[in-house]
Short mmCIF file of C-alpha atoms and ligand atoms in Angstrom, two decimals:
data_model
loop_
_atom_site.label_atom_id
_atom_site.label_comp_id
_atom_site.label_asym_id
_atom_site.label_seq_id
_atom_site.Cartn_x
_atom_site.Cartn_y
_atom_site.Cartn_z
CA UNK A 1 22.96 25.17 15.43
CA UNK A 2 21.34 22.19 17.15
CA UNK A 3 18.26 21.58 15.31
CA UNK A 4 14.97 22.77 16.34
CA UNK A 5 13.03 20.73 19.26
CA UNK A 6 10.20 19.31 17.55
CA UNK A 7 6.74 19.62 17.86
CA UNK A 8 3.41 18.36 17.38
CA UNK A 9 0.33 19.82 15.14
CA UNK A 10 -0.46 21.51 18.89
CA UNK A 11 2.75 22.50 19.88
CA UNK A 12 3.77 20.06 22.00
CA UNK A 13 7.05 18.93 21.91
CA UNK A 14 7.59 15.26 20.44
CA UNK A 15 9.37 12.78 22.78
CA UNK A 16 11.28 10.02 21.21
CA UNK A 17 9.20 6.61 21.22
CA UNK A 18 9.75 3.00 20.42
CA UNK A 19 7.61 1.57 17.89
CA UNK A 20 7.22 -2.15 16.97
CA UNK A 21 6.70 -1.70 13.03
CA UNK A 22 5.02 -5.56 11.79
CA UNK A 23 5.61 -5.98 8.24
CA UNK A 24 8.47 -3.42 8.08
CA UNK A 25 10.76 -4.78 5.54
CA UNK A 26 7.71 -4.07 2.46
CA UNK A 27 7.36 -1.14 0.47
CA UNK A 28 5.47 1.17 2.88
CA UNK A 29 7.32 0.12 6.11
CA UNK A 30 10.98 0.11 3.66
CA UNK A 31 9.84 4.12 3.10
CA UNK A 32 8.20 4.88 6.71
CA UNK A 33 11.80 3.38 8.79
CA UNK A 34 13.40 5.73 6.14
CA UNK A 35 11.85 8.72 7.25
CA UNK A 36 12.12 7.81 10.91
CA UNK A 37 15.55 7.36 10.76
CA UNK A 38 15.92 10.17 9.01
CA UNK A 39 14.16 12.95 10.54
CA UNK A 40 13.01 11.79 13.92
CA UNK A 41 14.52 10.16 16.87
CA UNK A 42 12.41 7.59 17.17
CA UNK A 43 13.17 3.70 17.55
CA UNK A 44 12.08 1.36 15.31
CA UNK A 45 11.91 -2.70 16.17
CA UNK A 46 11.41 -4.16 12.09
CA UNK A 47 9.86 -7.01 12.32
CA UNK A 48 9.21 -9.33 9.30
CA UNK A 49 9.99 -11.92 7.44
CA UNK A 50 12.50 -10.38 5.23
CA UNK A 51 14.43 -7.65 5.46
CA UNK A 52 16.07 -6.82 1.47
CA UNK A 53 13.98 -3.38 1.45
CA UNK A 54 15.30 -2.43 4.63
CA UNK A 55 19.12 -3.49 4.50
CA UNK A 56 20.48 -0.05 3.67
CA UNK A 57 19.37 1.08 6.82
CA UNK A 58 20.95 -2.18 9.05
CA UNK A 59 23.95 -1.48 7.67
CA UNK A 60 26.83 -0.64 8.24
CA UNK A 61 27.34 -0.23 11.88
CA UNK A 62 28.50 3.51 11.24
CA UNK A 63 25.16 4.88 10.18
CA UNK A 64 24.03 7.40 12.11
CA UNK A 65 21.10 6.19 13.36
CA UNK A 66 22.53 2.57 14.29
CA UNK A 67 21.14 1.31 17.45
CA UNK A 68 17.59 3.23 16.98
CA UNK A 69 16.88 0.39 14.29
CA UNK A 70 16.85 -3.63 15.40
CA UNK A 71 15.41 -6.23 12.74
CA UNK A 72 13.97 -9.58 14.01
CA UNK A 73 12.87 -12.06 11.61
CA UNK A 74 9.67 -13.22 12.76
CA UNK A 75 6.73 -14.73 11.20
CA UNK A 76 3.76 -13.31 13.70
CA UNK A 77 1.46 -16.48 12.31
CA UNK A 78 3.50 -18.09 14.90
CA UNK A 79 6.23 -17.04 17.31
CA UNK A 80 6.24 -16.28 20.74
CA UNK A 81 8.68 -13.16 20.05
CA UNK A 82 5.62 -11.02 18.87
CA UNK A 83 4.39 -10.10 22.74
CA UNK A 84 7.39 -8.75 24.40
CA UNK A 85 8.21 -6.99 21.46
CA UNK A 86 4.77 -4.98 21.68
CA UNK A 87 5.44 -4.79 25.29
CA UNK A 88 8.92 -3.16 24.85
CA UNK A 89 7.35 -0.28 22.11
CA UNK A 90 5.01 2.75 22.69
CA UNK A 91 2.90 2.07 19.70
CA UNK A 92 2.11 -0.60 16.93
CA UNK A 93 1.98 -0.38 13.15
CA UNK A 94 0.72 -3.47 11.68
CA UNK A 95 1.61 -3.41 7.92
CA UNK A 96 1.61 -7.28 7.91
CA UNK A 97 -0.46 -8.71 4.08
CA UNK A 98 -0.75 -10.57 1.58
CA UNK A 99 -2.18 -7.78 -1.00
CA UNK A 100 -1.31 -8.66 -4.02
CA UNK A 101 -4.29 -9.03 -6.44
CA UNK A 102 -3.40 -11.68 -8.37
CA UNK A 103 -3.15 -13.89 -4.84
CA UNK A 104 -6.87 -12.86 -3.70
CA UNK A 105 -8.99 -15.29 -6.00
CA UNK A 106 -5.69 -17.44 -6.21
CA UNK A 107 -4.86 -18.15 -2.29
CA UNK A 108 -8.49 -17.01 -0.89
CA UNK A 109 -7.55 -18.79 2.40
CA UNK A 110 -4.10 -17.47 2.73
CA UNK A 111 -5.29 -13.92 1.92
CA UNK A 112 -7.98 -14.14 4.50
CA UNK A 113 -5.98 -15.47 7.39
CA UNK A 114 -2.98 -13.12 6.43
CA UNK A 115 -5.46 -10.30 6.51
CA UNK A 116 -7.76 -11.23 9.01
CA UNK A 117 -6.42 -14.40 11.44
CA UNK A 118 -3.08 -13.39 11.76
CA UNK A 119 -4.18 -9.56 12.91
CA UNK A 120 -6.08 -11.39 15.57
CA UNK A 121 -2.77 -11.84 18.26
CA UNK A 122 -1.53 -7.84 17.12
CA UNK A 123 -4.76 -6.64 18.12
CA UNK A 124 -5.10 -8.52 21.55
CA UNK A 125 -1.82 -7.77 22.90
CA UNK A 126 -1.73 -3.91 22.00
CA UNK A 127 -5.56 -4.16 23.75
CA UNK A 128 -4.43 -5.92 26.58
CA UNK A 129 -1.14 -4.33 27.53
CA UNK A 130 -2.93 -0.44 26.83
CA UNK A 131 -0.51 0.00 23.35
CA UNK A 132 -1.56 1.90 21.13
CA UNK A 133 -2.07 0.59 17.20
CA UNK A 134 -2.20 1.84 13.78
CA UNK A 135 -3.43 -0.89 11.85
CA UNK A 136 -3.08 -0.47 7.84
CA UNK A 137 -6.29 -1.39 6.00
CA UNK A 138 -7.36 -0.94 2.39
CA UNK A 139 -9.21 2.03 0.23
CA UNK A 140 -10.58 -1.93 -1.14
CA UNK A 141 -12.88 -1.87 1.54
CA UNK A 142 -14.91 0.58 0.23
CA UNK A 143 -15.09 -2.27 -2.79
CA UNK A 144 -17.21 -0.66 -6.20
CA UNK A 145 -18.99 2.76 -5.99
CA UNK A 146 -22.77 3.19 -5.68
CA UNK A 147 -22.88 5.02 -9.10
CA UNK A 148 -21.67 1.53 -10.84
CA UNK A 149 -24.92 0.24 -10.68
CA UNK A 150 -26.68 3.17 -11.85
CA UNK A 151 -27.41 2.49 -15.73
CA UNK A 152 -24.29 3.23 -17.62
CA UNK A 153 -25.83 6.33 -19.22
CA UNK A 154 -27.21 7.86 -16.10
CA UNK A 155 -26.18 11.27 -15.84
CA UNK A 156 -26.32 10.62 -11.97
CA UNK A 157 -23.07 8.83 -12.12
CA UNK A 158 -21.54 12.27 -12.47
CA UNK A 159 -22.72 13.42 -8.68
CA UNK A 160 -20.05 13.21 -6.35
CA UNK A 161 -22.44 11.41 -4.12
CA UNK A 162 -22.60 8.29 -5.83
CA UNK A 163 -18.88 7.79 -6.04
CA UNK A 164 -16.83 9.99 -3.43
CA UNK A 165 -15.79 7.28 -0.80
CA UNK A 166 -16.17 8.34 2.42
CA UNK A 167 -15.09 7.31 5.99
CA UNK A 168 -17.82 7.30 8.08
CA UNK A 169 -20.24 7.17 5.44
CA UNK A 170 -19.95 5.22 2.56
CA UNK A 171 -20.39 1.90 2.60
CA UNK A 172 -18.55 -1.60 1.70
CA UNK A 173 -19.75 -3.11 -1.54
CA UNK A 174 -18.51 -5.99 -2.74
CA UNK A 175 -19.14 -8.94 -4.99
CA UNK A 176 -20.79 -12.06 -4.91
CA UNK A 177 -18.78 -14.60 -2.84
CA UNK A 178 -17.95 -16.79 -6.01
CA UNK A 179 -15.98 -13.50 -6.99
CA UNK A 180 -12.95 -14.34 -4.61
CA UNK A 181 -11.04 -11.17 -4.93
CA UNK A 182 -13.10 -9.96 -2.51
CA UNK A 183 -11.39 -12.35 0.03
CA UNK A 184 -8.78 -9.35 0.78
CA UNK A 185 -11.28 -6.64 1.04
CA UNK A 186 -13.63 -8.48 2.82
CA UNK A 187 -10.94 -9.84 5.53
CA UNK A 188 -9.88 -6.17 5.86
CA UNK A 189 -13.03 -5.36 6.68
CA UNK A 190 -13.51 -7.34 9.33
CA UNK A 191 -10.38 -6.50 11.16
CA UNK A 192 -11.64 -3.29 11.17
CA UNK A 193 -14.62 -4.04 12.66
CA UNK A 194 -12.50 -6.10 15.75
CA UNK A 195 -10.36 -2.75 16.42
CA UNK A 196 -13.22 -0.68 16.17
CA UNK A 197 -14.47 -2.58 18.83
CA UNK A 198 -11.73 -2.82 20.62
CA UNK A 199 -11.40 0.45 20.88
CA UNK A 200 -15.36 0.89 21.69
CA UNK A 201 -15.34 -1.58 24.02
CA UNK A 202 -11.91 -2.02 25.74
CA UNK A 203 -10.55 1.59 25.17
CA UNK A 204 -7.56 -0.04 22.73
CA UNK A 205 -6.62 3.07 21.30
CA UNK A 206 -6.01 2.97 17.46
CA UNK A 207 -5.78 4.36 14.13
CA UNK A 208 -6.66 2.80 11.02
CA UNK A 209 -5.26 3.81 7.54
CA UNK A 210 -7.06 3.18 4.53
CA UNK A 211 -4.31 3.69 1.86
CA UNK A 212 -5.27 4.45 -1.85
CA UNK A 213 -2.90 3.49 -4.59
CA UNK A 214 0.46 4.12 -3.25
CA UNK A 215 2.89 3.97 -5.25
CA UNK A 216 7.25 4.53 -5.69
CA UNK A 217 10.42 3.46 -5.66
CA UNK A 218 10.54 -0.54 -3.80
CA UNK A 219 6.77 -1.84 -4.97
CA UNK A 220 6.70 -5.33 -5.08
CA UNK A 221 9.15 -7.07 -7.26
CA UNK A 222 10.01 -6.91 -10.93
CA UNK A 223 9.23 -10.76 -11.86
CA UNK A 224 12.06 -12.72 -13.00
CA UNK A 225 14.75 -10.39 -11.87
CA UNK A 226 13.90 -9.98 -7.72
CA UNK A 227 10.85 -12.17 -7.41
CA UNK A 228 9.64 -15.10 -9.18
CA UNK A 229 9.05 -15.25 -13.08
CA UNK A 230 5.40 -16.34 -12.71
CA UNK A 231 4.94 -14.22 -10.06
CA UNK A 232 1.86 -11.27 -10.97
CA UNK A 233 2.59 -8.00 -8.74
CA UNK A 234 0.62 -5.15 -8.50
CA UNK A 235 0.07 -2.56 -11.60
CA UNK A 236 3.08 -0.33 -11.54
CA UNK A 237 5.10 -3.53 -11.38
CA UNK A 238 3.36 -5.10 -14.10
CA UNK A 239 3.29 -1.94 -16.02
CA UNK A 240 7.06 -1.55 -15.47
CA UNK A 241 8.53 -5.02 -15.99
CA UNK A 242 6.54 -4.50 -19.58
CA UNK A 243 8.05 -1.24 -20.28
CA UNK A 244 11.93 -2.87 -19.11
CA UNK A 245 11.22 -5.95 -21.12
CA UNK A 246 9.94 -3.90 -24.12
CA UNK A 247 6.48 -5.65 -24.08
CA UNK A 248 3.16 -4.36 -24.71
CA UNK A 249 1.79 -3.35 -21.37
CA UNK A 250 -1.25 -5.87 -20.93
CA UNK A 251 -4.97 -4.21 -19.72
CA UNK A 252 -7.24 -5.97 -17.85
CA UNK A 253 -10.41 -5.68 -19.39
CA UNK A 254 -9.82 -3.19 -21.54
CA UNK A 255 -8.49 -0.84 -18.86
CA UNK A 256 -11.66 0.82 -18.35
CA UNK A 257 -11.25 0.74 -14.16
CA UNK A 258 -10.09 4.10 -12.53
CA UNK A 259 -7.67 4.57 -9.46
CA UNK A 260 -6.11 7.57 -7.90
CA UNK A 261 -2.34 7.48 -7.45
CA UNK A 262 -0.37 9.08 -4.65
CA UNK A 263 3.50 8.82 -4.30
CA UNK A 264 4.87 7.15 -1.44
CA UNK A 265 7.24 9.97 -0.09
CA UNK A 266 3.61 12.16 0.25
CA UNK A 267 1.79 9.31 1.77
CA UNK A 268 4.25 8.26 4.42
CA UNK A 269 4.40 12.49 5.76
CA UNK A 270 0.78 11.45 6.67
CA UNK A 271 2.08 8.49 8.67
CA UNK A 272 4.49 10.43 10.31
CA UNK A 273 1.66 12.80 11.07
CA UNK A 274 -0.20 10.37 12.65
CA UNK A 275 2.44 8.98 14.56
CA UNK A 276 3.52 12.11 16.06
CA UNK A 277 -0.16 13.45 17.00
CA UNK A 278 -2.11 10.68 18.53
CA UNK A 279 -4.52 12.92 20.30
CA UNK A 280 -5.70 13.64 16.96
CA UNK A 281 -5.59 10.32 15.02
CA UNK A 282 -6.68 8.24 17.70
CA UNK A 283 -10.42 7.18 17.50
CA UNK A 284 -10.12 7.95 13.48
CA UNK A 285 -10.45 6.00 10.34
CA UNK A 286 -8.11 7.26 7.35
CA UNK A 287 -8.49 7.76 3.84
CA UNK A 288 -4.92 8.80 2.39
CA UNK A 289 -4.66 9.32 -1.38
CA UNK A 290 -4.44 11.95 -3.72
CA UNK A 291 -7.70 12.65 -5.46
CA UNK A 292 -6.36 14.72 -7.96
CA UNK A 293 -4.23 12.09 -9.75
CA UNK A 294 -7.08 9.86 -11.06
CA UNK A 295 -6.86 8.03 -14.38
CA UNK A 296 -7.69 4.91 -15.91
CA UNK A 297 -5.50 2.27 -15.97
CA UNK A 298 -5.31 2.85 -19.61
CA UNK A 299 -4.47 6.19 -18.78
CA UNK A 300 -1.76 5.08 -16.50
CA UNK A 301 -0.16 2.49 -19.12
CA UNK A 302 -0.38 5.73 -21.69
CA UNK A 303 1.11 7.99 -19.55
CA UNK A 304 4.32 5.32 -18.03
CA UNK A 305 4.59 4.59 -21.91
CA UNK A 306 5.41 8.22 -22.37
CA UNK A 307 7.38 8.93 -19.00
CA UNK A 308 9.66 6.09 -19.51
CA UNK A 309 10.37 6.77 -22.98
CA UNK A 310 11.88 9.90 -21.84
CA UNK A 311 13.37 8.55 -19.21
CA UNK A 312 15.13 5.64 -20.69
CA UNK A 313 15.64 7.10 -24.64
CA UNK A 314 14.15 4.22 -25.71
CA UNK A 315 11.40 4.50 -28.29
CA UNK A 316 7.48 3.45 -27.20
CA UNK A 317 6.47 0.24 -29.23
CA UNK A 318 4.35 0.77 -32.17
CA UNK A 319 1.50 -1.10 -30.32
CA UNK A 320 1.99 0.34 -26.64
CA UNK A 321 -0.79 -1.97 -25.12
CA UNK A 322 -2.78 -4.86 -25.24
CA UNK A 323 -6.27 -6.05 -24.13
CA UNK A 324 -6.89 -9.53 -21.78
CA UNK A 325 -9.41 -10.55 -20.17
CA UNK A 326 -9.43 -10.51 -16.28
CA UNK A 327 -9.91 -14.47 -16.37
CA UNK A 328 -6.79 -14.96 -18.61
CA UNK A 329 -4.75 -12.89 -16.36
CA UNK A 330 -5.91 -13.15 -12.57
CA UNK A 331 -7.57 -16.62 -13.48
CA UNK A 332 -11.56 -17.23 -11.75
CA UNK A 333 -12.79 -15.32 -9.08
CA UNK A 334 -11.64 -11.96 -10.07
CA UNK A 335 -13.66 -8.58 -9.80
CA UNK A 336 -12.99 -4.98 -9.76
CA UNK A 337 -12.95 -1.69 -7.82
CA UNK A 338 -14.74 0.84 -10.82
CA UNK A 339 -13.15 4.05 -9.25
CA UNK A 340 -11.48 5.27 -5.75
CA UNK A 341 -12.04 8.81 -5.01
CA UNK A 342 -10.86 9.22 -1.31
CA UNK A 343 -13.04 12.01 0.52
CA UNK A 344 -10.52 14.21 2.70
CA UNK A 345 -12.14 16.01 4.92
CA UNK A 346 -11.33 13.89 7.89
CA UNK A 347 -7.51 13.72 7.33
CA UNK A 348 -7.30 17.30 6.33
CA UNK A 349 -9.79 18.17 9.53
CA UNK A 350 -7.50 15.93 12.06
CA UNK A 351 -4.23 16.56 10.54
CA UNK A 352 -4.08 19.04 7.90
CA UNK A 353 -2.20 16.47 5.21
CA UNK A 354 -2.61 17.16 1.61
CA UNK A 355 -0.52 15.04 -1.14
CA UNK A 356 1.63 17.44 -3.75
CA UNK A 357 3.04 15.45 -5.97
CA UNK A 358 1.37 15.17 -9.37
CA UNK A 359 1.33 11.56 -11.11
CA UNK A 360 3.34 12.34 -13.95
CA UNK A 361 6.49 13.46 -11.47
CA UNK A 362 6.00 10.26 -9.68
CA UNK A 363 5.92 8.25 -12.51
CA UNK A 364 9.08 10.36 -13.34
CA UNK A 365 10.92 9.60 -10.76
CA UNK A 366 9.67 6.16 -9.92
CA UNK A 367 10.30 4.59 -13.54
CA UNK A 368 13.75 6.69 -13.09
CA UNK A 369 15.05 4.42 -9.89
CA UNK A 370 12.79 1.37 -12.11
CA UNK A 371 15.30 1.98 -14.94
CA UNK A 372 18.34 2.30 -12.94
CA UNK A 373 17.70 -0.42 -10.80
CA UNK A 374 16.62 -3.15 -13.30
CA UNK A 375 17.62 -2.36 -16.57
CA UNK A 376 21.13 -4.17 -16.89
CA UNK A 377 19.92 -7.45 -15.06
CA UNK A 378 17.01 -7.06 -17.40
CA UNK A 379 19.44 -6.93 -20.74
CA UNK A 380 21.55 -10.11 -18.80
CA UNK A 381 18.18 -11.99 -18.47
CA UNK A 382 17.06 -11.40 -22.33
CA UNK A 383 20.49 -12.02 -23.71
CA UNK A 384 21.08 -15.17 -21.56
CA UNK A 385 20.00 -18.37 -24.01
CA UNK A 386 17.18 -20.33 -22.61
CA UNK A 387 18.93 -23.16 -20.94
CA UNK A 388 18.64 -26.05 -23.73
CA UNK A 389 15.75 -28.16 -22.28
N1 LIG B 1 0.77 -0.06 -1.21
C1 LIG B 1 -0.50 0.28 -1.30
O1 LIG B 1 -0.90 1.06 -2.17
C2 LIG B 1 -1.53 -0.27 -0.34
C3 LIG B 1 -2.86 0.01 -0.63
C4 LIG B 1 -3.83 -0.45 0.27
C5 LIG B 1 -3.46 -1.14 1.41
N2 LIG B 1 -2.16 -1.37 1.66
C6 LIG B 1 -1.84 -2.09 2.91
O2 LIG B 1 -0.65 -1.56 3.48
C7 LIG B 1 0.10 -2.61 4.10
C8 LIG B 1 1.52 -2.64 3.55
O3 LIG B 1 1.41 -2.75 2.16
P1 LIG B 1 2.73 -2.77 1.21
O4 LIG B 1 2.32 -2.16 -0.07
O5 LIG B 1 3.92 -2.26 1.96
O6 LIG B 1 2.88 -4.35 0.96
P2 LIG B 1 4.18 -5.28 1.00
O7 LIG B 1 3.73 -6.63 0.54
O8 LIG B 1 5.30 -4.61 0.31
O9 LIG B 1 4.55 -5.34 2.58
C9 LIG B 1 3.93 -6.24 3.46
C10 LIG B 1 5.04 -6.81 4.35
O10 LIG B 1 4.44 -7.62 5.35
C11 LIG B 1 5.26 -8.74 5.56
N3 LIG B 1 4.47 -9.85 6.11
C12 LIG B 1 3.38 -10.44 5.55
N4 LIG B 1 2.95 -11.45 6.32
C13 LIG B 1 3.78 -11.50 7.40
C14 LIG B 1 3.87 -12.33 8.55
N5 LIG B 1 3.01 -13.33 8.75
N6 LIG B 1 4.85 -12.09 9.45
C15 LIG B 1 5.73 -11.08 9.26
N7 LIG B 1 5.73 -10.26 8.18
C16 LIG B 1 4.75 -10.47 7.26
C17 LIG B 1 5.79 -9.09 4.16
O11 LIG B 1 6.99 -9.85 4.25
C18 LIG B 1 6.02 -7.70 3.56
O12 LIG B 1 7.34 -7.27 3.76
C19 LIG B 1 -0.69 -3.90 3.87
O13 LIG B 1 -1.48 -4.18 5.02
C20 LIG B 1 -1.61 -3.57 2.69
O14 LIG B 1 -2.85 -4.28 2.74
C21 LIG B 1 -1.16 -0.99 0.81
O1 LIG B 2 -0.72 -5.74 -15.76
C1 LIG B 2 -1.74 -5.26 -15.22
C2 LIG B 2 -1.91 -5.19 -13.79
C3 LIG B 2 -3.07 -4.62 -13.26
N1 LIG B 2 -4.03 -4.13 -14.11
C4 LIG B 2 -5.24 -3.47 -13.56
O2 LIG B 2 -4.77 -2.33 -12.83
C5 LIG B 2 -5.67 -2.05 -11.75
C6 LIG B 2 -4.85 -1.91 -10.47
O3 LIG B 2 -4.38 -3.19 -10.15
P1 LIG B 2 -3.39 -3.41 -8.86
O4 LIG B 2 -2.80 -4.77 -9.00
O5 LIG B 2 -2.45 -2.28 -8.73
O6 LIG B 2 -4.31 -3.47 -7.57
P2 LIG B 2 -5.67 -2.71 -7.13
O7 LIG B 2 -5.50 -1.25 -7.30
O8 LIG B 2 -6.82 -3.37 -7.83
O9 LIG B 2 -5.71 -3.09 -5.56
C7 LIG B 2 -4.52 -2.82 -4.83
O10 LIG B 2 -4.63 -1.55 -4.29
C8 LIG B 2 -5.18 -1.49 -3.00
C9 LIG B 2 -4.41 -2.35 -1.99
O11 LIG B 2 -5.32 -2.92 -1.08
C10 LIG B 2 -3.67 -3.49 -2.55
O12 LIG B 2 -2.34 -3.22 -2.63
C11 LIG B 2 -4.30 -3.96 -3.84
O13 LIG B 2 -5.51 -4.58 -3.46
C12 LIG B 2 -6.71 -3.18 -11.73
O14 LIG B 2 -7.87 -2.73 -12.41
C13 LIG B 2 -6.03 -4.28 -12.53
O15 LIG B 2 -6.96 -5.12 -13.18
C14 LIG B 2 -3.89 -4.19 -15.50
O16 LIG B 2 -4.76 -3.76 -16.26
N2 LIG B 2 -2.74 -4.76 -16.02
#
């Protein structure tokens, strides 16, 4: 039976469009071109600078979506490819960062031009040729809650007021500017201030997604094995290149900072969502997370600890975790988010999204693929002798 025509949140039916997808070949774009392929007819130009995430999909010729997917390697800091390429599509997703952590109080000018500079010429042309834009920011700009400056007793930092983060009402608080983590947030900030008045003042039409933890299978790199040994990706990366190695998984600080998790395959339906209903994500800022996974990060190291003894056989170390201090392992500069509980009223109000999947079954089947996909190049890398200096 052919399948279904499909349709919008209205009833419309969906037409197939081209979209020019910047920063494709990362984890979220690597998941979204999945799902397009896979489920709509839809045409994706990938552009980035690599492509490894993505590969499965360019090949082999006989795949059944060949011909709706095209890769260019560009750099858009600099190439002259990046116009007619927005020209050619219906709509825009900038994914395009450095947003890493560890690189914020590291590389505070590269974060801040890759956030902020190198937006600039994705903004302009989608303004000036009338494309539409879905620009990915952070739940980081929302930076601490109020309630973390009420005294650390008050019984006020239990109201939802003083720590649900909120759209189109709370505000951005960040650090002092010594405290260079805020470099990322900051930049991201900013760029959402230009499309906001783009859109105010030149009609650009855009969406802007404000993405809370997301997490899965293809986040950031496992260092040593598919990025560089020194290299310091983001938590479930750190957390699970521990747990492969056998390490103790190191907190920050004690651990004490809380985060709300939402698996990738949830997050990317509300993508799709968006894509496929602009008359009702136009105009809107995004919050999409899952406020019902929230833990601390010692939580989260507890809780992987547990999941991926199951899921490997191996036993959990006698000490499971360690405390460092955030200057020992991010270096100067650093600073935290205390908690990040998205508000989602607007994304439930414009689209009707809600995430499903509980942390523990994404942890499940996220340090599954971790496991499968790094566990024998892990044993290679321990067994190999240290080349004799
Ligand atoms: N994953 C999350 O939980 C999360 C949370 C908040 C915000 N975000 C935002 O979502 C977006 C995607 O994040 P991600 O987790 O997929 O990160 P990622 O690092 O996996 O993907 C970013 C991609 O952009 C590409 N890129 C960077 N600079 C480029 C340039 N100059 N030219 C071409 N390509 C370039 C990189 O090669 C990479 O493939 C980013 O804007 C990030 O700030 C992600
Ligand atoms: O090994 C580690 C790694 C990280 N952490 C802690 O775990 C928490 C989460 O750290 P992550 O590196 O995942 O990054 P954060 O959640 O702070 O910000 C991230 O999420 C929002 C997006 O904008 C970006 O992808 C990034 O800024 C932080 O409190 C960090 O200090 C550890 O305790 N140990």
């Amino acid at each position: 039976m052919a399948s279904a025509a499909r349709v919008d949140l209205d009833g419309n039916p969906i037409k197939a469009m081209t979209i020019c997808m910047i920063g494709a070949g990362g984890f979220i774009g690597s998941h979204l071109c999945e799902k397009l392929m896979a489920e709509t007819p839809h045409k994706v130009l990938a552009v980035d600078v690599y492509n490894d995430k993505i590969k499965h999909l360019l090949e082999p010729a006989s795949l059944p979506w060949a011909g709706r997917i095209q890769f260019h390697r560009i750099n858009i800091k600099n190439d002259s490819r990046l116009e007619g390429l927005i020209k050619m599509a219906d709509l825009t997703i900038n994914l395009a960062a450095i947003c890493t952590p560890a690189d914020y109080n590291t590389r505070p000018l590269d974060t801040i031009y890759s956030n902020f500079i190198d937006a600039l010429p994705v903004v302009k042309y989608c303004s000036e040729n009338n494309k539409r834009l879905i620009h990915f920011s952070t739940c980081e700009v929302y930076g601490k809650t109020i309630g973390s400056f009420l005294p650390k007793d008050s019984p006020m930092r239990q109201d939802p007021a003083y720590f649900i983060l909120k759209e189109d009402a709370s505000p951005c608080i960040f650090g002092s500017i010594e405290k260079q983590r805020w470099s990322y947030a900051c930049a991201k900030q900013l760029i959402e201030r230009l499309v906001y008045a783009e859109g105010a003042e030149n009609g650009l039409e855009f969406t802007i997604v404000r993405p809370f933890n997301w997490i899965g299978p293809r986040m950031d790199f496992i260092p040593g094995i598919d990025g560089p040994s020194e290299g310091v990706p983001r938590v479930l990366a750190c957390f699970s290149n521990n747990l492969l190695r056998g390490e103790p998984l190191k907190l920050v600080d004690g651990g004490q900072s809380q985060r709300t998790f939402v698996y990738i395959k949830d997050a990317i339906e509300a993508v799709l969502l968006m894509i496929e209903n602009p008359a009702r994500a136009n105009g809107h800022i995004f919050n999409v997370g899952n406020p019902n996974n929230e833990v601390t990060v010692r939580q989260l190291a507890e809780m992987m600890t547990e999941v991926y003894s199951k899921v490997s056989g191996e036993p959990a170390l006698e000490v499971p975790t360690i405390d460092v201090s955030s200057k020992e392992f991010y270096g100067e500069g650093y600073d935290d988010s205390d908690k990040r509980i998205p508000d989602m009223t607007i994304i439930n109000t414009q689209l009707g999204w809600n995430p499903k999947t509980s942390l523990w079954d994404l942890l499940e089947s996220t340090l599954t693929y971790q496991h499968r996909t790094y566990a024998e190049a892990i044993k290679q890398a321990i067994s190999k002798p240290i080349a004799s200096s």
